């Protein structure tokens, strides 16, 4: 298993993984998002390769905090190909990003995971995450 930076060349494979997550039709804008996010030191886009095939990806954001000493890392998307789930890839990736978050001065990692993603919730709980309610969103149309 190799973890590396995502590139624009990974667009189609990442789009397929996003489709598996329930986000179809990302292909027409995804390359531009990858290119834009790759320019920021606070954003990290990573893929996992096995036998030169992308089997997982994660997008991360280091968010500075004004009122507390540590910053936090946010996972916005994390997908492992359904053909290779439950083989330790997610755990290895999570271990990797935990070390990365510490290197970047973060004292916690947080994420939002839809209530329908019960297997993902089980994974995060096994990794030491805690459920912290409430989450609010305002959709801008």
Short mmCIF file of C-alpha atoms in Angstrom, two decimals:
data_model
loop_
_atom_site.label_atom_id
_atom_site.label_comp_id
_atom_site.label_asym_id
_atom_site.label_seq_id
_atom_site.Cartn_x
_atom_site.Cartn_y
_atom_site.Cartn_z
CA UNK A 1 0.00 0.00 0.00
CA UNK A 2 1.28 3.44 -0.94
CA UNK A 3 -0.19 6.78 0.18
CA UNK A 4 0.53 9.70 -2.12
CA UNK A 5 -0.79 13.12 -3.08
CA UNK A 6 -3.82 13.10 -5.35
CA UNK A 7 -3.25 14.54 -8.82
CA UNK A 8 -5.55 15.68 -11.59
CA UNK A 9 -4.69 12.41 -13.34
CA UNK A 10 -6.62 10.61 -10.54
CA UNK A 11 -9.86 12.41 -11.41
CA UNK A 12 -11.75 9.49 -13.00
CA UNK A 13 -10.80 7.05 -10.22
CA UNK A 14 -11.75 9.50 -7.48
CA UNK A 15 -15.03 10.24 -9.29
CA UNK A 16 -15.78 6.51 -9.25
CA UNK A 17 -15.13 6.34 -5.50
CA UNK A 18 -17.36 9.39 -4.97
CA UNK A 19 -20.10 7.62 -6.93
CA UNK A 20 -19.75 4.65 -4.56
CA UNK A 21 -20.32 7.13 -1.71
CA UNK A 22 -23.51 8.41 -3.32
CA UNK A 23 -22.06 11.46 -5.11
CA UNK A 24 -22.52 10.72 -8.82
CA UNK A 25 -21.81 13.15 -11.64
CA UNK A 26 -18.68 14.79 -10.22
CA UNK A 27 -16.48 14.13 -13.23
CA UNK A 28 -17.19 17.43 -15.01
CA UNK A 29 -15.92 19.62 -12.13
CA UNK A 30 -13.67 17.33 -10.08
CA UNK A 31 -10.39 18.02 -11.91
CA UNK A 32 -10.74 21.76 -11.27
CA UNK A 33 -11.45 21.12 -7.57
CA UNK A 34 -8.38 18.87 -7.27
CA UNK A 35 -6.21 21.48 -8.98
CA UNK A 36 -7.51 24.29 -6.77
CA UNK A 37 -7.26 22.40 -3.48
CA UNK A 38 -3.76 21.16 -4.32
CA UNK A 39 -2.54 24.78 -4.22
CA UNK A 40 -3.32 25.23 -0.52
CA UNK A 41 -0.97 24.15 2.28
CA UNK A 42 -4.03 23.76 4.54
CA UNK A 43 -5.73 21.25 2.20
CA UNK A 44 -4.48 17.70 1.72
CA UNK A 45 -5.79 15.36 -0.97
CA UNK A 46 -4.38 11.85 -0.70
CA UNK A 47 -4.92 8.55 -2.50
CA UNK A 48 -4.03 5.01 -1.56
CA UNK A 49 -2.60 2.75 -4.23
CA UNK A 50 -2.35 -1.01 -4.21
CA UNK A 51 -0.60 -2.65 -7.13
CA UNK A 52 -0.57 0.74 -8.90
CA UNK A 53 -4.37 1.02 -8.66
CA UNK A 54 -6.10 3.78 -6.64
CA UNK A 55 -8.28 2.03 -4.05
CA UNK A 56 -9.02 4.87 -1.62
CA UNK A 57 -8.86 8.61 -1.18
CA UNK A 58 -9.26 11.21 1.54
CA UNK A 59 -9.61 14.99 1.55
CA UNK A 60 -8.42 16.89 4.60
CA UNK A 61 -8.52 20.48 5.76
CA UNK A 62 -6.44 21.98 8.58
CA UNK A 63 -8.57 24.66 10.20
CA UNK A 64 -6.91 27.19 12.51
CA UNK A 65 -8.70 27.94 15.78
CA UNK A 66 -8.58 31.40 17.28
CA UNK A 67 -9.53 30.67 20.90
CA UNK A 68 -7.67 27.41 21.58
CA UNK A 69 -4.04 26.40 21.25
CA UNK A 70 -4.48 23.54 18.77
CA UNK A 71 -6.04 23.62 15.33
CA UNK A 72 -8.21 20.83 13.96
CA UNK A 73 -8.12 18.58 10.97
CA UNK A 74 -11.39 18.00 9.17
CA UNK A 75 -12.02 14.96 7.00
CA UNK A 76 -14.43 16.04 4.29
CA UNK A 77 -14.45 12.86 2.18
CA UNK A 78 -12.95 9.44 2.84
CA UNK A 79 -13.68 6.45 0.64
CA UNK A 80 -12.26 2.97 0.24
CA UNK A 81 -13.29 1.05 -2.87
CA UNK A 82 -16.11 -1.34 -1.99
CA UNK A 83 -14.13 -4.20 -3.57
CA UNK A 84 -11.34 -3.91 -0.96
CA UNK A 85 -13.12 -2.72 2.19
CA UNK A 86 -12.46 -4.44 5.54
CA UNK A 87 -8.85 -5.25 4.60
CA UNK A 88 -7.16 -2.65 6.81
CA UNK A 89 -6.74 0.09 4.20
CA UNK A 90 -8.97 2.55 6.06
CA UNK A 91 -7.15 1.92 9.35
CA UNK A 92 -3.75 2.46 7.73
CA UNK A 93 -4.97 5.67 6.14
CA UNK A 94 -6.47 6.87 9.41
CA UNK A 95 -3.18 6.17 11.23
CA UNK A 96 -1.35 8.13 8.54
CA UNK A 97 -3.62 11.17 8.76
CA UNK A 98 -3.48 11.14 12.56
CA UNK A 99 0.30 11.56 12.36
CA UNK A 100 -0.13 14.20 9.63
CA UNK A 101 -2.62 16.15 11.76
CA UNK A 102 -0.17 16.20 14.67
CA UNK A 103 2.62 17.40 12.34
CA UNK A 104 0.36 20.24 11.20
CA UNK A 105 -0.31 21.38 14.80
CA UNK A 106 -3.78 19.90 15.10
CA UNK A 107 -5.02 18.56 18.42
CA UNK A 108 -8.09 16.78 17.02
CA UNK A 109 -9.69 15.38 13.89
CA UNK A 110 -13.36 15.83 13.15
CA UNK A 111 -15.75 14.84 10.43
CA UNK A 112 -19.40 14.71 9.51
CA UNK A 113 -20.83 11.33 8.55
CA UNK A 114 -24.42 11.00 7.40
CA UNK A 115 -26.69 8.92 9.64
CA UNK A 116 -27.15 6.34 6.87
CA UNK A 117 -23.42 5.46 6.89
CA UNK A 118 -23.64 3.05 9.81
CA UNK A 119 -20.60 0.96 8.82
CA UNK A 120 -18.52 4.14 8.58
CA UNK A 121 -19.69 5.10 12.08
CA UNK A 122 -18.54 1.71 13.39
CA UNK A 123 -15.16 2.25 11.73
CA UNK A 124 -14.69 5.70 13.27
CA UNK A 125 -15.70 4.51 16.73
CA UNK A 126 -13.11 1.69 16.48
CA UNK A 127 -10.49 4.32 15.63
CA UNK A 128 -11.25 6.27 18.82
CA UNK A 129 -13.59 8.95 17.50
CA UNK A 130 -16.48 10.08 19.67
CA UNK A 131 -19.90 11.19 18.56
CA UNK A 132 -20.36 14.86 19.41
CA UNK A 133 -23.83 16.12 18.64
CA UNK A 134 -25.00 18.82 17.14
CA UNK A 135 -24.16 19.71 13.65
CA UNK A 136 -25.83 22.60 11.90
CA UNK A 137 -25.84 23.54 8.25
CA UNK A 138 -27.26 26.42 6.27
CA UNK A 139 -27.68 25.66 2.57
CA UNK A 140 -27.12 28.63 0.30
CA UNK A 141 -29.17 28.41 -2.87
#
